[in-house]
Amino acid sequence: MPLLHPQPPKSGSDSNFRGSVSSTSMPRVDYKDLMSNLHDRVGVLVTLDEDQRNRLEAIDKKLDLLRESNADRMESIKAQQLDFKLRLDSFEHIQRLSRETLDEIKGETDHISGPRRVRESKHKLNNRKKMNALSRPIRDVSQDGSTGGSYNPSVIDSNRLDSLATLLTSTRLGVRSAQLEVTNLSWKIRAQNKLVQELALLIRNSHNPTGSSHSLPTPDSCEYYELGHDGILKIKLTPTSDSFYVSCEKDWTVILSRTSDDVSFERGWQDYKEGFGNVAGDFFIGLIKLNALTSSALHELRIEMEDYTGVKANATYSLFAIGGESELFPLSLLGKFNASMTDTAGDALSYHAGAKFSTLDNDNDNCLDCNCAMRHKGAGWYINCATSNSFGQHFPERFAEAGETGIFWDTFRGRDYSVKKVRWMIRAIKASDVL
């Protein structure tokens, strides 16, 4: 029987074997990339830490300034309270003198005219005599030419009582005025103390960035503008909504600012929906944020403008609100125009009340043969088409001949004049303040 010799492996199986060995080899580790990524992360952490320290230093400076200002105000309030105490002592002294004078008059009256019943009888008798005298055709005249009558101490006493009553009334009004001043001062002290407590809590939470259940909530309006930096404040309307930055002018929230031609306002629907520009310069807050703001509370509207000669004017409306995107962001609420304001620009916005918002690419102006957004080179609440245009082009030159494509207010400088500056601001109001 022949011997069987093992056959050499085939080339295919040999290559597969080598391939399987090479496929299970250890992967290569690039330590250089890992170190580079680690270095970048450390750099980011250092930058964040530096920014956090800068913010804490700024808050510390604000707190120091607030404490100094609060100390000065407290000293002023103490001085006013001391002055009030002195005035109150003076009023009490006047009241004591008045009571003594009144008692003295009563004693003199009793001494001269007798008891009260006797005086009442004499008073009735004198009234009868006067009525009889008035019914005579000719009054009796004494020998010296004077009308009849004699010295009547009750008349003198009546004059003194009238003077005393006037003095007591003025004293009571003075006391009431002083009490109102003390109430106002107490309210200011409570407001200052509340602000100091909020700032102290903010500093403590800044040192604990992980947050806790005792963290200071984000402000919901420009009412807390003191916590902002250079008028820029981060607000949050509801606990579940996103926060965003706004520009504050005291307790007013700026929603539109135009001062130059650096930012183009000839934009489409999406830009106006989200907002654009820089809140520290020229910008529009955005229709979504504006709808959220005006839906969270009742707001009033103030529009300020200035021409190229430095003349300023304003227009104020008692109520302002816009609808949501499903309704095409209409100007759903515009209150009464305040014509009694000084430097008024006139009412050029009431014409637009109820209009839907229109842009270059979303025409909702109810004009069948035109596009108002294209006609005015901007956007706005157009109704075939406009009596004002705050979203038009900014004309640093030839502003008096800009026409309807410029920033115009019909009742201020007419439709051909493009103003230099315009700013829209809103402020939350109480329902009880609306007439």
Short mmCIF file of N, CA and C in Angstrom, two decimals, residues 84-86 109 187 240 258 266 294 304 346 407:
data_model
loop_
_atom_site.label_atom_id
_atom_site.label_comp_id
_atom_site.label_asym_id
_atom_site.label_seq_id
_atom_site.Cartn_x
_atom_site.Cartn_y
_atom_site.Cartn_z
N PHE A 84 -38.68 115.35 59.08
CA PHE A 84 -40.11 115.06 59.23
C PHE A 84 -40.51 115.05 60.71
N LYS A 85 -39.63 114.47 61.56
CA LYS A 85 -39.93 114.44 62.99
C LYS A 85 -40.03 115.85 63.56
N LEU A 86 -39.10 116.72 63.13
CA LEU A 86 -39.15 118.10 63.60
C LEU A 86 -40.42 118.79 63.13
N THR A 109 -66.21 133.92 75.05
CA THR A 109 -67.59 133.97 74.55
C THR A 109 -68.59 133.76 75.68
N TRP A 187 -40.90 102.94 50.77
CA TRP A 187 -40.97 102.10 49.58
C TRP A 187 -39.63 102.07 48.85
N THR A 240 -40.26 77.66 31.36
CA THR A 240 -40.03 76.66 30.33
C THR A 240 -39.59 77.24 29.00
N ARG A 258 -32.95 102.15 14.64
CA ARG A 258 -32.37 102.54 13.36
C ARG A 258 -31.58 103.83 13.57
N GLU A 266 -33.98 95.48 4.23
CA GLU A 266 -34.66 94.96 3.06
C GLU A 266 -34.45 93.44 3.03
N THR A 294 -45.39 90.51 23.98
CA THR A 294 -46.69 91.19 24.08
C THR A 294 -47.80 90.24 24.50
N GLU A 304 -39.79 106.81 19.19
CA GLU A 304 -39.00 108.03 19.20
C GLU A 304 -38.29 108.18 17.86
N GLY A 346 -47.31 113.12 16.12
CA GLY A 346 -48.59 112.87 15.48
C GLY A 346 -48.84 111.38 15.33
N ILE A 407 -37.23 106.02 5.68
CA ILE A 407 -37.84 105.86 6.99
C ILE A 407 -38.69 107.10 7.25
#
